[in-house]
Short mmCIF file of N, CA and C in Angstrom, two decimals:
data_model
loop_
_atom_site.label_atom_id
_atom_site.label_comp_id
_atom_site.label_asym_id
_atom_site.label_seq_id
_atom_site.Cartn_x
_atom_site.Cartn_y
_atom_site.Cartn_z
N MET G 17 12.57 11.37 -11.78
CA MET G 17 13.71 10.87 -11.05
C MET G 17 13.28 9.68 -10.21
N THR G 18 14.06 8.63 -10.27
CA THR G 18 13.79 7.46 -9.43
C THR G 18 14.37 7.68 -8.05
N GLU G 19 13.61 7.25 -7.07
CA GLU G 19 14.04 7.34 -5.69
C GLU G 19 14.36 5.94 -5.20
N LEU G 20 15.55 5.78 -4.66
CA LEU G 20 15.97 4.54 -4.02
C LEU G 20 15.80 4.75 -2.52
N ILE G 21 14.86 4.03 -1.94
CA ILE G 21 14.55 4.18 -0.52
C ILE G 21 15.17 3.01 0.23
N ILE G 22 15.92 3.30 1.27
CA ILE G 22 16.61 2.27 2.04
C ILE G 22 16.16 2.35 3.49
N CYS G 23 15.71 1.21 4.01
CA CYS G 23 15.30 1.14 5.41
C CYS G 23 16.55 1.20 6.28
N THR G 24 16.66 2.24 7.06
CA THR G 24 17.85 2.44 7.89
C THR G 24 17.78 1.71 9.23
N THR G 25 16.61 1.15 9.54
CA THR G 25 16.47 0.44 10.82
C THR G 25 16.49 -1.08 10.65
N CYS G 26 16.67 -1.57 9.43
CA CYS G 26 16.68 -3.01 9.16
C CYS G 26 17.78 -3.71 9.94
N ARG G 27 17.41 -4.82 10.54
CA ARG G 27 18.34 -5.68 11.27
C ARG G 27 17.99 -7.12 10.93
N PRO G 28 18.87 -7.82 10.23
CA PRO G 28 18.61 -9.24 9.97
C PRO G 28 18.50 -10.00 11.29
N ALA G 29 17.85 -11.14 11.26
CA ALA G 29 17.68 -11.97 12.46
C ALA G 29 19.04 -12.21 13.11
N GLY G 30 19.08 -12.06 14.41
CA GLY G 30 20.30 -12.31 15.16
C GLY G 30 21.25 -11.13 15.23
N HIS G 31 20.93 -10.02 14.56
CA HIS G 31 21.79 -8.83 14.58
C HIS G 31 21.59 -8.12 15.92
N PRO G 32 22.62 -8.00 16.74
CA PRO G 32 22.48 -7.41 18.08
C PRO G 32 22.04 -5.95 18.03
N ARG G 33 21.17 -5.57 18.93
CA ARG G 33 20.67 -4.20 19.02
C ARG G 33 21.76 -3.20 19.39
N GLU G 34 22.80 -3.65 20.07
CA GLU G 34 23.86 -2.71 20.47
C GLU G 34 24.79 -2.36 19.30
N GLN G 35 24.66 -3.07 18.18
CA GLN G 35 25.44 -2.74 16.98
C GLN G 35 24.60 -1.86 16.06
N ARG G 36 25.27 -1.11 15.22
CA ARG G 36 24.55 -0.27 14.24
C ARG G 36 23.70 -1.14 13.35
N ALA G 37 22.55 -0.64 12.96
CA ALA G 37 21.63 -1.38 12.10
C ALA G 37 22.27 -1.63 10.74
N ALA G 38 22.09 -2.84 10.23
CA ALA G 38 22.62 -3.18 8.91
C ALA G 38 22.03 -2.26 7.83
N GLY G 39 20.77 -1.87 7.99
CA GLY G 39 20.14 -0.96 7.03
C GLY G 39 20.83 0.39 6.99
N GLU G 40 21.24 0.88 8.13
CA GLU G 40 21.98 2.15 8.19
C GLU G 40 23.32 2.01 7.46
N LEU G 41 23.97 0.87 7.65
CA LEU G 41 25.25 0.63 6.96
C LEU G 41 25.05 0.53 5.45
N LEU G 42 23.95 -0.10 5.02
CA LEU G 42 23.65 -0.18 3.59
C LEU G 42 23.39 1.20 3.02
N PHE G 43 22.62 2.00 3.72
CA PHE G 43 22.35 3.38 3.29
C PHE G 43 23.65 4.15 3.10
N GLU G 44 24.55 4.05 4.07
CA GLU G 44 25.83 4.74 3.98
C GLU G 44 26.68 4.21 2.82
N ALA G 45 26.63 2.90 2.58
CA ALA G 45 27.39 2.31 1.47
C ALA G 45 26.88 2.83 0.13
N VAL G 46 25.56 2.95 -0.02
CA VAL G 46 24.99 3.47 -1.27
C VAL G 46 25.40 4.92 -1.47
N LEU G 47 25.29 5.73 -0.43
CA LEU G 47 25.70 7.14 -0.55
C LEU G 47 27.17 7.26 -0.92
N ALA G 48 28.01 6.41 -0.32
CA ALA G 48 29.45 6.45 -0.61
C ALA G 48 29.73 6.07 -2.06
N GLU G 49 29.09 5.01 -2.54
CA GLU G 49 29.30 4.59 -3.94
C GLU G 49 28.79 5.65 -4.90
N GLN G 50 27.64 6.23 -4.60
CA GLN G 50 27.09 7.27 -5.47
C GLN G 50 28.02 8.48 -5.52
N ALA G 51 28.60 8.82 -4.39
CA ALA G 51 29.51 9.98 -4.33
C ALA G 51 30.78 9.75 -5.14
N LEU G 52 31.20 8.48 -5.26
CA LEU G 52 32.38 8.19 -6.07
C LEU G 52 32.12 8.42 -7.55
N GLY G 53 30.86 8.31 -7.95
CA GLY G 53 30.47 8.66 -9.31
C GLY G 53 31.03 7.79 -10.41
N TYR G 54 31.22 6.50 -10.15
CA TYR G 54 31.74 5.61 -11.19
C TYR G 54 30.83 5.55 -12.41
N GLU G 55 29.54 5.66 -12.20
CA GLU G 55 28.57 5.60 -13.29
C GLU G 55 27.84 6.94 -13.36
N PRO G 56 27.90 7.63 -14.49
CA PRO G 56 27.23 8.93 -14.60
C PRO G 56 25.73 8.85 -14.35
N GLY G 57 25.09 7.73 -14.71
CA GLY G 57 23.65 7.57 -14.53
C GLY G 57 23.22 7.59 -13.08
N TRP G 58 24.13 7.29 -12.16
CA TRP G 58 23.78 7.27 -10.74
C TRP G 58 23.35 8.65 -10.24
N ALA G 59 23.73 9.70 -10.94
CA ALA G 59 23.35 11.06 -10.53
C ALA G 59 21.85 11.28 -10.68
N ALA G 60 21.17 10.45 -11.48
CA ALA G 60 19.73 10.58 -11.70
C ALA G 60 18.92 9.88 -10.61
N VAL G 61 19.60 9.36 -9.61
CA VAL G 61 18.93 8.60 -8.54
C VAL G 61 18.93 9.43 -7.26
N ARG G 62 17.77 9.55 -6.66
CA ARG G 62 17.68 10.19 -5.34
C ARG G 62 17.68 9.08 -4.30
N VAL G 63 18.63 9.10 -3.38
CA VAL G 63 18.74 8.09 -2.34
C VAL G 63 18.19 8.68 -1.05
N ARG G 64 17.26 7.92 -0.44
CA ARG G 64 16.63 8.41 0.79
C ARG G 64 16.58 7.28 1.82
N GLY G 65 17.01 7.57 3.02
CA GLY G 65 16.89 6.62 4.11
C GLY G 65 15.62 6.90 4.89
N VAL G 66 14.92 5.84 5.25
CA VAL G 66 13.70 5.97 6.05
C VAL G 66 13.74 4.96 7.20
N ALA G 67 13.05 5.28 8.27
CA ALA G 67 12.96 4.36 9.40
C ALA G 67 11.80 3.41 9.16
N CYS G 68 12.09 2.19 8.86
CA CYS G 68 11.16 1.07 8.71
C CYS G 68 10.31 1.12 7.44
N THR G 69 10.50 0.10 6.63
CA THR G 69 9.65 -0.12 5.45
C THR G 69 8.80 -1.38 5.63
N ALA G 70 8.73 -1.88 6.85
CA ALA G 70 7.89 -3.03 7.22
C ALA G 70 8.28 -4.32 6.51
N GLY G 71 9.54 -4.48 6.22
CA GLY G 71 10.03 -5.72 5.64
C GLY G 71 10.93 -6.44 6.62
N CYS G 72 10.66 -6.30 7.89
CA CYS G 72 11.55 -6.75 8.97
C CYS G 72 12.00 -8.20 8.84
N GLY G 73 11.13 -9.07 8.41
CA GLY G 73 11.49 -10.48 8.28
C GLY G 73 12.41 -10.76 7.13
N ARG G 74 12.66 -9.75 6.28
CA ARG G 74 13.50 -9.94 5.09
C ARG G 74 14.60 -8.88 5.00
N ALA G 75 15.08 -8.40 6.14
CA ALA G 75 16.08 -7.33 6.19
C ALA G 75 17.37 -7.77 5.49
N CYS G 76 17.99 -6.82 4.85
CA CYS G 76 17.75 -5.39 4.66
C CYS G 76 16.81 -5.18 3.46
N THR G 77 15.97 -4.14 3.57
CA THR G 77 15.01 -3.88 2.50
C THR G 77 15.25 -2.52 1.85
N VAL G 78 14.87 -2.47 0.56
CA VAL G 78 14.96 -1.24 -0.22
C VAL G 78 13.74 -1.17 -1.12
N ALA G 79 13.46 0.02 -1.64
CA ALA G 79 12.36 0.20 -2.59
C ALA G 79 12.80 1.16 -3.69
N PHE G 80 12.17 1.00 -4.84
CA PHE G 80 12.36 1.90 -5.98
C PHE G 80 11.00 2.49 -6.30
N GLN G 81 10.95 3.82 -6.47
CA GLN G 81 9.69 4.46 -6.84
C GLN G 81 9.96 5.72 -7.65
N ALA G 82 8.98 6.09 -8.46
CA ALA G 82 9.02 7.32 -9.24
C ALA G 82 7.58 7.63 -9.66
N PRO G 83 7.27 8.89 -9.87
CA PRO G 83 5.91 9.25 -10.27
C PRO G 83 5.49 8.53 -11.55
N GLY G 84 4.29 7.96 -11.53
CA GLY G 84 3.73 7.32 -12.71
C GLY G 84 4.34 5.98 -13.08
N LYS G 85 5.13 5.40 -12.18
CA LYS G 85 5.81 4.13 -12.49
C LYS G 85 5.49 3.07 -11.45
N HIS G 86 5.72 1.81 -11.83
CA HIS G 86 5.62 0.72 -10.88
C HIS G 86 6.64 0.96 -9.76
N SER G 87 6.28 0.54 -8.56
CA SER G 87 7.20 0.59 -7.42
C SER G 87 7.57 -0.83 -7.05
N TYR G 88 8.78 -1.01 -6.56
CA TYR G 88 9.29 -2.33 -6.16
C TYR G 88 9.87 -2.25 -4.77
N GLN G 89 9.78 -3.38 -4.05
CA GLN G 89 10.47 -3.52 -2.77
C GLN G 89 11.23 -4.85 -2.80
N PHE G 90 12.49 -4.79 -2.37
CA PHE G 90 13.36 -5.96 -2.31
C PHE G 90 13.88 -6.13 -0.90
N GLY G 91 14.18 -7.38 -0.54
CA GLY G 91 14.74 -7.67 0.78
C GLY G 91 15.88 -8.65 0.68
N ASP G 92 16.36 -9.05 1.84
CA ASP G 92 17.46 -10.02 1.95
C ASP G 92 18.77 -9.48 1.38
N LEU G 93 19.03 -8.21 1.60
CA LEU G 93 20.24 -7.58 1.08
C LEU G 93 21.26 -7.36 2.19
N ALA G 94 22.52 -7.33 1.80
CA ALA G 94 23.61 -7.14 2.75
C ALA G 94 24.24 -5.76 2.57
N PRO G 95 24.71 -5.15 3.65
CA PRO G 95 25.34 -3.84 3.54
C PRO G 95 26.78 -3.96 3.04
N ALA G 96 26.93 -3.97 1.72
CA ALA G 96 28.25 -4.15 1.11
C ALA G 96 28.37 -3.25 -0.12
N PRO G 97 29.60 -2.86 -0.49
CA PRO G 97 29.78 -2.00 -1.66
C PRO G 97 29.20 -2.59 -2.95
N ASP G 98 29.32 -3.90 -3.16
CA ASP G 98 28.77 -4.51 -4.37
C ASP G 98 27.24 -4.41 -4.38
N THR G 99 26.63 -4.61 -3.24
CA THR G 99 25.17 -4.44 -3.13
C THR G 99 24.81 -3.01 -3.47
N ALA G 100 25.54 -2.06 -2.93
CA ALA G 100 25.27 -0.64 -3.17
C ALA G 100 25.33 -0.31 -4.67
N ARG G 101 26.35 -0.81 -5.35
CA ARG G 101 26.49 -0.54 -6.79
C ARG G 101 25.33 -1.15 -7.57
N GLN G 102 24.94 -2.37 -7.21
CA GLN G 102 23.85 -3.02 -7.93
C GLN G 102 22.51 -2.32 -7.66
N LEU G 103 22.33 -1.80 -6.46
CA LEU G 103 21.12 -1.02 -6.18
C LEU G 103 21.07 0.23 -7.03
N LEU G 104 22.19 0.93 -7.12
CA LEU G 104 22.22 2.13 -7.96
C LEU G 104 22.01 1.79 -9.42
N ASP G 105 22.60 0.70 -9.90
CA ASP G 105 22.39 0.27 -11.30
C ASP G 105 20.91 -0.04 -11.55
N CYS G 106 20.27 -0.70 -10.60
CA CYS G 106 18.86 -1.04 -10.77
C CYS G 106 18.00 0.21 -10.74
N ALA G 107 18.35 1.17 -9.91
CA ALA G 107 17.62 2.43 -9.87
C ALA G 107 17.71 3.15 -11.21
N VAL G 108 18.86 3.06 -11.87
CA VAL G 108 19.01 3.67 -13.21
C VAL G 108 18.10 2.96 -14.21
N LEU G 109 18.03 1.64 -14.13
CA LEU G 109 17.11 0.89 -15.00
C LEU G 109 15.68 1.36 -14.78
N HIS G 110 15.29 1.51 -13.52
CA HIS G 110 13.94 1.98 -13.18
C HIS G 110 13.72 3.38 -13.75
N HIS G 111 14.70 4.22 -13.61
CA HIS G 111 14.62 5.60 -14.12
C HIS G 111 14.37 5.62 -15.63
N HIS G 112 15.06 4.76 -16.37
CA HIS G 112 14.96 4.77 -17.83
C HIS G 112 13.74 4.01 -18.36
N ALA G 113 13.15 3.14 -17.57
CA ALA G 113 11.97 2.38 -18.02
C ALA G 113 10.75 3.30 -17.99
N PRO G 114 10.07 3.47 -19.12
CA PRO G 114 8.93 4.40 -19.16
C PRO G 114 7.86 4.13 -18.10
N ASP G 115 7.61 2.85 -17.81
CA ASP G 115 6.60 2.50 -16.82
C ASP G 115 7.21 2.00 -15.51
N GLY G 116 8.54 2.00 -15.43
CA GLY G 116 9.22 1.54 -14.24
C GLY G 116 9.34 0.03 -14.13
N GLN G 117 8.88 -0.68 -15.14
CA GLN G 117 8.92 -2.15 -15.12
C GLN G 117 10.38 -2.63 -15.10
N LEU G 118 10.69 -3.51 -14.15
CA LEU G 118 12.03 -4.06 -14.03
C LEU G 118 11.98 -5.55 -14.35
N GLU G 119 12.29 -5.89 -15.59
CA GLU G 119 12.27 -7.29 -15.99
C GLU G 119 13.34 -8.05 -15.22
N ARG G 120 13.00 -9.24 -14.77
CA ARG G 120 13.88 -10.03 -13.90
C ARG G 120 15.28 -10.19 -14.48
N ASN G 121 15.40 -10.61 -15.72
CA ASN G 121 16.72 -10.87 -16.31
C ASN G 121 17.51 -9.61 -16.62
N ALA G 122 16.87 -8.46 -16.62
CA ALA G 122 17.57 -7.20 -16.86
C ALA G 122 18.13 -6.62 -15.56
N ARG G 123 17.57 -7.06 -14.42
CA ARG G 123 18.02 -6.53 -13.13
C ARG G 123 19.41 -7.06 -12.79
N PRO G 124 20.18 -6.30 -12.01
CA PRO G 124 21.47 -6.80 -11.54
C PRO G 124 21.27 -8.12 -10.78
N PRO G 125 22.28 -8.99 -10.79
CA PRO G 125 22.14 -10.33 -10.20
C PRO G 125 21.57 -10.38 -8.78
N LEU G 126 21.99 -9.49 -7.89
CA LEU G 126 21.49 -9.53 -6.52
C LEU G 126 20.01 -9.20 -6.41
N LEU G 127 19.45 -8.58 -7.44
CA LEU G 127 18.04 -8.18 -7.41
C LEU G 127 17.16 -9.04 -8.31
N ARG G 128 17.67 -10.18 -8.73
CA ARG G 128 16.86 -11.12 -9.50
C ARG G 128 16.06 -12.02 -8.56
N LYS G 129 16.34 -11.90 -7.29
CA LYS G 129 15.59 -12.61 -6.25
C LYS G 129 15.35 -11.62 -5.13
N GLY G 130 14.67 -12.04 -4.11
CA GLY G 130 14.44 -11.18 -2.96
C GLY G 130 13.37 -10.13 -3.15
N ILE G 131 12.56 -10.25 -4.23
CA ILE G 131 11.51 -9.26 -4.44
C ILE G 131 10.40 -9.49 -3.42
N LEU G 132 9.98 -8.43 -2.77
CA LEU G 132 8.90 -8.51 -1.78
C LEU G 132 7.57 -8.11 -2.39
N CYS G 133 7.60 -7.09 -3.25
CA CYS G 133 6.36 -6.70 -3.92
C CYS G 133 6.66 -5.78 -5.10
N ARG G 134 5.69 -5.77 -6.01
CA ARG G 134 5.68 -4.81 -7.11
C ARG G 134 4.30 -4.18 -7.09
N LEU G 135 4.27 -2.88 -6.95
CA LEU G 135 3.02 -2.16 -6.93
C LEU G 135 2.80 -1.50 -8.28
N PRO G 136 1.59 -1.53 -8.81
CA PRO G 136 1.35 -0.91 -10.10
C PRO G 136 1.50 0.60 -10.01
N ALA G 137 1.72 1.20 -11.15
CA ALA G 137 1.80 2.66 -11.20
C ALA G 137 0.47 3.24 -10.73
N PRO G 138 0.50 4.38 -10.05
CA PRO G 138 -0.75 4.99 -9.60
C PRO G 138 -1.66 5.32 -10.77
N LEU G 139 -2.96 5.28 -10.52
CA LEU G 139 -3.92 5.67 -11.55
C LEU G 139 -3.79 7.17 -11.82
N PRO G 140 -3.98 7.57 -13.08
CA PRO G 140 -3.94 9.01 -13.35
C PRO G 140 -5.03 9.74 -12.57
N GLN G 141 -4.72 10.93 -12.12
CA GLN G 141 -5.71 11.71 -11.39
C GLN G 141 -6.76 12.22 -12.35
N ALA G 142 -8.02 12.20 -11.92
CA ALA G 142 -9.14 12.62 -12.78
C ALA G 142 -9.29 14.12 -12.77
#
């Protein structure tokens, strides 16, 4: 199962501290879209909110990970329903890719840029 991790404390530059964090709003948007169930494949995605993924300069940030697969982190995202749908679609791509590789042109449009890192799959345990 692919896990979509969303930084709930992300605040783009200039976002006032007295307002809810944009990352928290993105997390809620993803959960809401997933609950609507427009795409059956979205059920294969585990969505998890975490406090800080250390991408502060590129808020909002998210990551995709699964056992034995490449992990990705993306930034510069906005808390919007379209972003939420594209994140879930990308998580499904990650889920179906045997090694987790997300080819740039196969990713949803919002995730063809803003990549912060790609980590290789963990080495098999000896």
